[in-house]
PDB file of C-alpha atoms in Angstrom:
ATOM      1  CA  UNK A 747      -2.031  32.450  -9.550  1.00 60.00           C
ATOM      2  CA  UNK A 748      -1.171  31.048  -6.160  1.00 79.00           C
ATOM      3  CA  UNK A 749      -3.320  28.222  -4.909  1.00 92.00           C
ATOM      4  CA  UNK A 750      -4.531  27.731  -1.367  1.00 96.00           C
ATOM      5  CA  UNK A 751      -1.671  28.166   1.077  1.00 96.00           C
ATOM      6  CA  UNK A 752      -1.451  26.811   4.601  1.00 97.00           C
ATOM      7  CA  UNK A 753       0.981  27.304   7.442  1.00 96.00           C
ATOM      8  CA  UNK A 754       2.789  25.753   9.109  1.00 97.00           C
ATOM      9  CA  UNK A 755       3.415  22.604   7.044  1.00 96.00           C
ATOM     10  CA  UNK A 756       4.262  20.471  10.062  1.00 95.00           C
ATOM     11  CA  UNK A 757       3.689  20.864  13.772  1.00 96.00           C
ATOM     12  CA  UNK A 758       4.486  18.787  16.845  1.00 97.00           C
ATOM     13  CA  UNK A 759       2.613  19.486  20.078  1.00 97.00           C
ATOM     14  CA  UNK A 760       2.059  17.719  23.379  1.00 97.00           C
ATOM     15  CA  UNK A 761      -1.257  16.741  24.919  1.00 97.00           C
ATOM     16  CA  UNK A 762      -3.111  19.639  26.503  1.00 97.00           C
ATOM     17  CA  UNK A 763      -1.462  22.308  24.373  1.00 98.00           C
ATOM     18  CA  UNK A 764      -3.227  24.642  21.968  1.00 98.00           C
ATOM     19  CA  UNK A 765      -2.548  25.058  18.247  1.00 98.00           C
ATOM     20  CA  UNK A 766      -3.438  27.619  15.563  1.00 98.00           C
ATOM     21  CA  UNK A 767      -3.389  26.722  11.887  1.00 98.00           C
ATOM     22  CA  UNK A 768      -3.591  29.301   9.111  1.00 98.00           C
ATOM     23  CA  UNK A 769      -5.026  29.310   5.602  1.00 98.00           C
ATOM     24  CA  UNK A 770      -5.033  31.781   2.720  1.00 97.00           C
ATOM     25  CA  UNK A 771      -7.619  31.048   0.008  1.00 96.00           C
ATOM     26  CA  UNK A 772      -7.221  31.464  -3.716  1.00 94.00           C
ATOM     27  CA  UNK A 773      -7.500  35.122  -4.710  1.00 93.00           C
ATOM     28  CA  UNK A 774     -11.159  36.000  -5.256  1.00 90.00           C
ATOM     29  CA  UNK A 775     -12.481  33.071  -3.239  1.00 92.00           C
ATOM     30  CA  UNK A 776     -14.627  34.107  -0.305  1.00 92.00           C
ATOM     31  CA  UNK A 777     -15.432  30.756   1.285  1.00 92.00           C
ATOM     32  CA  UNK A 778     -13.042  28.650   3.342  1.00 94.00           C
ATOM     33  CA  UNK A 779     -13.677  25.170   4.695  1.00 94.00           C
ATOM     34  CA  UNK A 780     -11.577  23.138   7.109  1.00 97.00           C
ATOM     35  CA  UNK A 781     -11.237  19.352   7.077  1.00 97.00           C
ATOM     36  CA  UNK A 782      -9.451  16.821   9.269  1.00 98.00           C
ATOM     37  CA  UNK A 783      -7.896  13.797   7.571  1.00 96.00           C
ATOM     38  CA  UNK A 784      -6.746  10.993   9.827  1.00 95.00           C
ATOM     39  CA  UNK A 785      -4.285   8.523   8.288  1.00 90.00           C
ATOM     40  CA  UNK A 786      -6.092   6.028   6.071  1.00 88.00           C
ATOM     41  CA  UNK A 787      -9.388   7.948   6.063  1.00 92.00           C
ATOM     42  CA  UNK A 788     -11.048  10.532   3.854  1.00 94.00           C
ATOM     43  CA  UNK A 789     -11.228  14.170   4.961  1.00 95.00           C
ATOM     44  CA  UNK A 790     -13.907  14.985   7.568  1.00 96.00           C
ATOM     45  CA  UNK A 791     -15.609  18.381   7.517  1.00 95.00           C
ATOM     46  CA  UNK A 792     -14.933  20.649  10.493  1.00 97.00           C
ATOM     47  CA  UNK A 793     -16.077  24.194   9.565  1.00 94.00           C
ATOM     48  CA  UNK A 794     -17.116  26.371   6.672  1.00 93.00           C
ATOM     49  CA  UNK A 795     -16.830  30.167   6.707  1.00 93.00           C
ATOM     50  CA  UNK A 796     -18.131  32.728   4.252  1.00 90.00           C
ATOM     51  CA  UNK A 797     -17.840  36.497   4.641  1.00 87.00           C
ATOM     52  CA  UNK A 798     -16.498  36.009   8.188  1.00 88.00           C
ATOM     53  CA  UNK A 799     -19.565  34.071   9.262  1.00 91.00           C
ATOM     54  CA  UNK A 800     -19.728  30.398  10.192  1.00 92.00           C
ATOM     55  CA  UNK A 801     -21.937  28.662   7.628  1.00 90.00           C
ATOM     56  CA  UNK A 802     -21.486  25.079   8.738  1.00 90.00           C
ATOM     57  CA  UNK A 803     -19.976  22.971  11.489  1.00 94.00           C
ATOM     58  CA  UNK A 804     -19.165  19.273  11.483  1.00 94.00           C
ATOM     59  CA  UNK A 805     -19.342  16.816  14.354  1.00 94.00           C
ATOM     60  CA  UNK A 806     -16.322  18.072  16.279  1.00 97.00           C
ATOM     61  CA  UNK A 807     -16.063  19.105  19.956  1.00 97.00           C
ATOM     62  CA  UNK A 808     -16.029  22.713  21.137  1.00 96.00           C
ATOM     63  CA  UNK A 809     -12.245  22.480  21.496  1.00 97.00           C
ATOM     64  CA  UNK A 810     -12.221  23.241  17.769  1.00 98.00           C
ATOM     65  CA  UNK A 811     -12.907  26.812  16.712  1.00 97.00           C
ATOM     66  CA  UNK A 812     -12.212  28.932  13.667  1.00 97.00           C
ATOM     67  CA  UNK A 813     -12.565  32.396  12.286  1.00 96.00           C
ATOM     68  CA  UNK A 814     -12.292  34.208   8.979  1.00 97.00           C
ATOM     69  CA  UNK A 815     -10.711  37.600   8.494  1.00 96.00           C
ATOM     70  CA  UNK A 816     -11.758  40.502   6.226  1.00 95.00           C
ATOM     71  CA  UNK A 817      -9.163  39.400   3.647  1.00 94.00           C
ATOM     72  CA  UNK A 818     -10.883  35.947   3.642  1.00 95.00           C
ATOM     73  CA  UNK A 819      -7.934  34.161   5.233  1.00 97.00           C
ATOM     74  CA  UNK A 820      -8.822  31.851   8.084  1.00 97.00           C
ATOM     75  CA  UNK A 821      -7.481  30.324  11.273  1.00 98.00           C
ATOM     76  CA  UNK A 822      -8.370  27.013  12.893  1.00 98.00           C
ATOM     77  CA  UNK A 823      -7.737  26.727  16.634  1.00 98.00           C
ATOM     78  CA  UNK A 824      -7.682  23.517  18.613  1.00 98.00           C
ATOM     79  CA  UNK A 825      -7.483  23.662  22.416  1.00 97.00           C
ATOM     80  CA  UNK A 826      -6.575  20.979  24.944  1.00 97.00           C
ATOM     81  CA  UNK A 827      -4.989  18.761  22.305  1.00 98.00           C
ATOM     82  CA  UNK A 828      -5.558  15.006  22.484  1.00 97.00           C
ATOM     83  CA  UNK A 829      -3.496  12.246  20.884  1.00 97.00           C
ATOM     84  CA  UNK A 830      -6.443  11.621  18.552  1.00 96.00           C
ATOM     85  CA  UNK A 831      -6.136  15.119  17.113  1.00 97.00           C
ATOM     86  CA  UNK A 832      -3.034  13.970  15.212  1.00 97.00           C
ATOM     87  CA  UNK A 833      -4.006  14.335  11.566  1.00 97.00           C
ATOM     88  CA  UNK A 834      -3.570  16.285   8.352  1.00 97.00           C
ATOM     89  CA  UNK A 835      -5.633  19.478   8.553  1.00 98.00           C
ATOM     90  CA  UNK A 836      -6.803  20.645   5.172  1.00 97.00           C
ATOM     91  CA  UNK A 837      -8.140  23.996   4.117  1.00 97.00           C
ATOM     92  CA  UNK A 838     -10.270  24.319   0.985  1.00 95.00           C
ATOM     93  CA  UNK A 839     -11.467  27.467  -0.736  1.00 93.00           C
ATOM     94  CA  UNK A 840     -14.355  28.075  -3.100  1.00 89.00           C
ATOM     95  CA  UNK A 841     -15.859  31.145  -4.738  1.00 85.00           C
ATOM     96  CA  UNK A 842     -18.958  31.473  -2.604  1.00 74.00           C
ATOM     97  CA  UNK A 843     -20.450  28.306  -1.140  1.00 66.00           C
ATOM     98  CA  UNK A 844     -19.274  24.860  -0.108  1.00 55.00           C
ATOM     99  CA  UNK A 845     -21.314  23.272  -2.936  1.00 60.00           C
ATOM    100  CA  UNK A 846     -19.067  24.782  -5.549  1.00 69.00           C
ATOM    101  CA  UNK A 847     -15.767  23.343  -6.633  1.00 82.00           C
ATOM    102  CA  UNK A 848     -13.440  23.306  -3.648  1.00 87.00           C
ATOM    103  CA  UNK A 849      -9.694  23.621  -4.048  1.00 91.00           C
ATOM    104  CA  UNK A 850      -7.526  22.202  -1.320  1.00 94.00           C
ATOM    105  CA  UNK A 851      -4.280  23.423   0.138  1.00 96.00           C
ATOM    106  CA  UNK A 852      -1.341  21.118   0.949  1.00 95.00           C
ATOM    107  CA  UNK A 853      -2.434  20.756   4.561  1.00 97.00           C
ATOM    108  CA  UNK A 854      -0.794  21.076   7.954  1.00 97.00           C
ATOM    109  CA  UNK A 855       0.383  17.824   9.464  1.00 96.00           C
ATOM    110  CA  UNK A 856      -0.157  17.903  13.242  1.00 97.00           C
ATOM    111  CA  UNK A 857       1.394  15.345  15.546  1.00 97.00           C
ATOM    112  CA  UNK A 858       0.292  15.301  19.176  1.00 97.00           C
ATOM    113  CA  UNK A 859       2.612  13.457  21.570  1.00 96.00           C
TER     114      UNK A 859
ATOM    115  CA  UNK G1383     -23.939   2.167   7.181  1.00 64.00           C
ATOM    116  CA  UNK G1384     -21.568   4.978   6.248  1.00 74.00           C
ATOM    117  CA  UNK G1385     -22.906   7.641   3.885  1.00 91.00           C
ATOM    118  CA  UNK G1386     -20.164   6.968   1.345  1.00 95.00           C
ATOM    119  CA  UNK G1387     -18.448   3.601   0.906  1.00 94.00           C
ATOM    120  CA  UNK G1388     -15.202   3.199  -0.990  1.00 94.00           C
ATOM    121  CA  UNK G1389     -12.941   0.151  -1.166  1.00 87.00           C
ATOM    122  CA  UNK G1390      -9.582   1.276   0.289  1.00 84.00           C
ATOM    123  CA  UNK G1391      -7.591  -1.171  -1.830  1.00 86.00           C
ATOM    124  CA  UNK G1392      -4.691  -1.211  -2.365  1.00 92.00           C
ATOM    125  CA  UNK G1393      -5.186  -1.703  -6.087  1.00 94.00           C
ATOM    126  CA  UNK G1394      -2.142  -2.624  -8.160  1.00 96.00           C
ATOM    127  CA  UNK G1395      -2.234  -2.615 -11.983  1.00 96.00           C
ATOM    128  CA  UNK G1396       0.345  -2.774 -14.795  1.00 97.00           C
ATOM    129  CA  UNK G1397       1.138   0.341 -16.806  1.00 97.00           C
ATOM    130  CA  UNK G1398      -1.329   0.825 -19.659  1.00 97.00           C
ATOM    131  CA  UNK G1399      -4.220  -0.923 -17.908  1.00 97.00           C
ATOM    132  CA  UNK G1400      -7.719   0.508 -17.571  1.00 97.00           C
ATOM    133  CA  UNK G1401      -8.465   1.294 -13.935  1.00 97.00           C
ATOM    134  CA  UNK G1402     -11.964   1.321 -12.477  1.00 96.00           C
ATOM    135  CA  UNK G1403     -12.585   3.025  -9.126  1.00 97.00           C
ATOM    136  CA  UNK G1404     -16.000   3.047  -7.473  1.00 96.00           C
ATOM    137  CA  UNK G1405     -18.045   4.488  -4.637  1.00 97.00           C
ATOM    138  CA  UNK G1406     -21.514   3.745  -3.364  1.00 97.00           C
ATOM    139  CA  UNK G1407     -23.611   6.058  -1.263  1.00 96.00           C
ATOM    140  CA  UNK G1408     -26.790   5.961   0.766  1.00 95.00           C
ATOM    141  CA  UNK G1409     -28.017   9.594   0.677  1.00 94.00           C
ATOM    142  CA  UNK G1410     -30.302  10.025  -2.337  1.00 93.00           C
ATOM    143  CA  UNK G1411     -30.120  13.827  -1.903  1.00 92.00           C
ATOM    144  CA  UNK G1412     -26.518  13.941  -3.133  1.00 93.00           C
ATOM    145  CA  UNK G1413     -26.373  15.882  -6.421  1.00 91.00           C
ATOM    146  CA  UNK G1414     -22.733  16.916  -6.805  1.00 92.00           C
ATOM    147  CA  UNK G1415     -20.073  14.265  -7.282  1.00 94.00           C
ATOM    148  CA  UNK G1416     -16.331  14.727  -7.348  1.00 94.00           C
ATOM    149  CA  UNK G1417     -13.167  12.719  -7.660  1.00 97.00           C
ATOM    150  CA  UNK G1418      -9.982  13.951  -6.035  1.00 96.00           C
ATOM    151  CA  UNK G1419      -6.457  12.594  -6.415  1.00 97.00           C
ATOM    152  CA  UNK G1420      -4.157  12.770  -3.410  1.00 96.00           C
ATOM    153  CA  UNK G1421      -0.457  12.071  -3.610  1.00 94.00           C
ATOM    154  CA  UNK G1422       1.323  10.973  -0.461  1.00 88.00           C
ATOM    155  CA  UNK G1423       1.551  13.750   2.135  1.00 83.00           C
ATOM    156  CA  UNK G1424      -0.166  16.273  -0.159  1.00 89.00           C
ATOM    157  CA  UNK G1425      -3.603  17.889  -0.293  1.00 92.00           C
ATOM    158  CA  UNK G1426      -6.372  16.476  -2.534  1.00 95.00           C
ATOM    159  CA  UNK G1427      -6.410  17.722  -6.145  1.00 94.00           C
ATOM    160  CA  UNK G1428      -9.730  17.947  -7.984  1.00 92.00           C
ATOM    161  CA  UNK G1429      -9.889  15.615 -10.998  1.00 94.00           C
ATOM    162  CA  UNK G1430     -13.536  15.468 -12.033  1.00 93.00           C
ATOM    163  CA  UNK G1431     -16.729  17.313 -11.056  1.00 91.00           C
ATOM    164  CA  UNK G1432     -20.164  16.065 -12.101  1.00 91.00           C
ATOM    165  CA  UNK G1433     -23.637  17.345 -11.393  1.00 87.00           C
ATOM    166  CA  UNK G1434     -26.442  14.757 -11.208  1.00 85.00           C
ATOM    167  CA  UNK G1435     -26.335  11.633 -13.391  1.00 84.00           C
ATOM    168  CA  UNK G1436     -24.383  10.962 -16.554  1.00 86.00           C
ATOM    169  CA  UNK G1437     -20.858  10.702 -17.882  1.00 91.00           C
ATOM    170  CA  UNK G1438     -18.053  13.210 -18.101  1.00 93.00           C
ATOM    171  CA  UNK G1439     -14.776  12.721 -19.908  1.00 94.00           C
ATOM    172  CA  UNK G1440     -11.507  14.625 -19.543  1.00 94.00           C
ATOM    173  CA  UNK G1441      -8.504  13.197 -21.327  1.00 96.00           C
ATOM    174  CA  UNK G1442      -7.759   9.748 -19.937  1.00 97.00           C
ATOM    175  CA  UNK G1443     -10.348  10.148 -17.161  1.00 97.00           C
ATOM    176  CA  UNK G1444     -14.071   9.346 -17.336  1.00 97.00           C
ATOM    177  CA  UNK G1445     -16.493   9.874 -14.467  1.00 96.00           C
ATOM    178  CA  UNK G1446     -19.873   8.139 -14.364  1.00 96.00           C
ATOM    179  CA  UNK G1447     -22.759   8.780 -12.005  1.00 96.00           C
ATOM    180  CA  UNK G1448     -25.730   6.414 -11.693  1.00 94.00           C
ATOM    181  CA  UNK G1449     -28.114   8.029  -9.206  1.00 93.00           C
ATOM    182  CA  UNK G1450     -30.677   5.242  -9.522  1.00 93.00           C
ATOM    183  CA  UNK G1451     -28.101   2.767  -8.181  1.00 93.00           C
ATOM    184  CA  UNK G1452     -26.353   5.317  -5.914  1.00 95.00           C
ATOM    185  CA  UNK G1453     -23.073   4.383  -7.574  1.00 94.00           C
ATOM    186  CA  UNK G1454     -20.279   6.480  -9.052  1.00 96.00           C
ATOM    187  CA  UNK G1455     -17.186   5.410 -10.981  1.00 96.00           C
ATOM    188  CA  UNK G1456     -13.921   6.832 -12.222  1.00 97.00           C
ATOM    189  CA  UNK G1457     -12.165   5.174 -15.145  1.00 97.00           C
ATOM    190  CA  UNK G1458      -8.534   5.824 -15.985  1.00 97.00           C
ATOM    191  CA  UNK G1459      -7.403   4.731 -19.440  1.00 97.00           C
ATOM    192  CA  UNK G1460      -3.785   3.966 -20.352  1.00 97.00           C
ATOM    193  CA  UNK G1461      -2.741   4.205 -16.711  1.00 97.00           C
ATOM    194  CA  UNK G1462       0.721   5.599 -15.977  1.00 97.00           C
ATOM    195  CA  UNK G1463       3.051   5.221 -12.971  1.00 97.00           C
ATOM    196  CA  UNK G1464       2.381   8.922 -12.284  1.00 96.00           C
ATOM    197  CA  UNK G1465      -1.273   7.980 -11.637  1.00 97.00           C
ATOM    198  CA  UNK G1466      -0.157   6.137  -8.495  1.00 97.00           C
ATOM    199  CA  UNK G1467      -1.967   7.947  -5.695  1.00 97.00           C
ATOM    200  CA  UNK G1468      -5.013   7.731  -3.453  1.00 96.00           C
ATOM    201  CA  UNK G1469      -8.292   8.514  -5.204  1.00 97.00           C
ATOM    202  CA  UNK G1470     -11.054  10.023  -3.088  1.00 97.00           C
ATOM    203  CA  UNK G1471     -14.693  10.263  -4.096  1.00 97.00           C
ATOM    204  CA  UNK G1472     -16.673  13.133  -2.578  1.00 95.00           C
ATOM    205  CA  UNK G1473     -20.270  14.230  -2.822  1.00 93.00           C
ATOM    206  CA  UNK G1474     -22.631  16.939  -1.649  1.00 90.00           C
ATOM    207  CA  UNK G1475     -26.347  17.701  -1.552  1.00 89.00           C
ATOM    208  CA  UNK G1476     -25.689  21.254  -2.624  1.00 80.00           C
ATOM    209  CA  UNK G1477     -24.827  24.042  -0.182  1.00 76.00           C
ATOM    210  CA  UNK G1478     -23.722  21.317   2.225  1.00 81.00           C
ATOM    211  CA  UNK G1479     -20.211  20.147   3.062  1.00 86.00           C
ATOM    212  CA  UNK G1480     -18.444  17.523   1.023  1.00 90.00           C
ATOM    213  CA  UNK G1481     -18.727  13.942   2.288  1.00 94.00           C
ATOM    214  CA  UNK G1482     -15.698  11.871   1.332  1.00 95.00           C
ATOM    215  CA  UNK G1483     -15.066   8.180   0.911  1.00 96.00           C
ATOM    216  CA  UNK G1484     -12.042   6.611   2.598  1.00 95.00           C
ATOM    217  CA  UNK G1485     -10.032   6.707  -0.610  1.00 95.00           C
ATOM    218  CA  UNK G1486      -8.619   3.920  -2.807  1.00 96.00           C
ATOM    219  CA  UNK G1487      -4.857   3.558  -2.960  1.00 96.00           C
ATOM    220  CA  UNK G1488      -3.731   2.856  -6.542  1.00 97.00           C
ATOM    221  CA  UNK G1489      -0.305   1.671  -7.677  1.00 97.00           C
ATOM    222  CA  UNK G1490       0.528   1.549 -11.401  1.00 97.00           C
ATOM    223  CA  UNK G1491       3.529  -0.661 -11.979  1.00 96.00           C
ATOM    224  CA  UNK G1492       5.900   0.141 -14.880  1.00 94.00           C
TER     225      UNK G1492
END
């Protein structure tokens, strides 16, 4: 079985641009969570989605948004990019809720210049 | 005080050594405790998952949770160079997002 997949693997953007990151969960998993991992830090929670509804939001500005599709895949959008948005963006899937075992994808490494 | 504290290391040990990795936390409502391993430039991989207090063993890995002290540990026996990675502790109250430590960078020297 395929694990969590994310695209693209790497991305370079300039300040002020917008970016969309994509995630496909493990087959049968209905919940997707997004995390931001800055170099040298642990992952920080951004969003959780279940059945296309937002179930949780971390302490991130409104420039960050996400959605989940009927096939349970998800997109994370970041507008008006700042240098500080440079990070590894991780997607994690779980069967139903964020309290269950979460399986992480390889991440998308975003560099903002 | 951060919710989860973890010594970032780096920690360097010889091959075959027993490794002890630890996290402390301040939120007494945490019930679910996890250890993830993250190789350089990769996503975290779940190693151990524990509910509430107690010990759990899986091969060379043992996870311990002491809720009275708000302290969790991961022990790695007979460490191998392939164990060289960053180890992240994570915890949750239940139906809440995971809260991670900073991660401890481990190097096992052959």
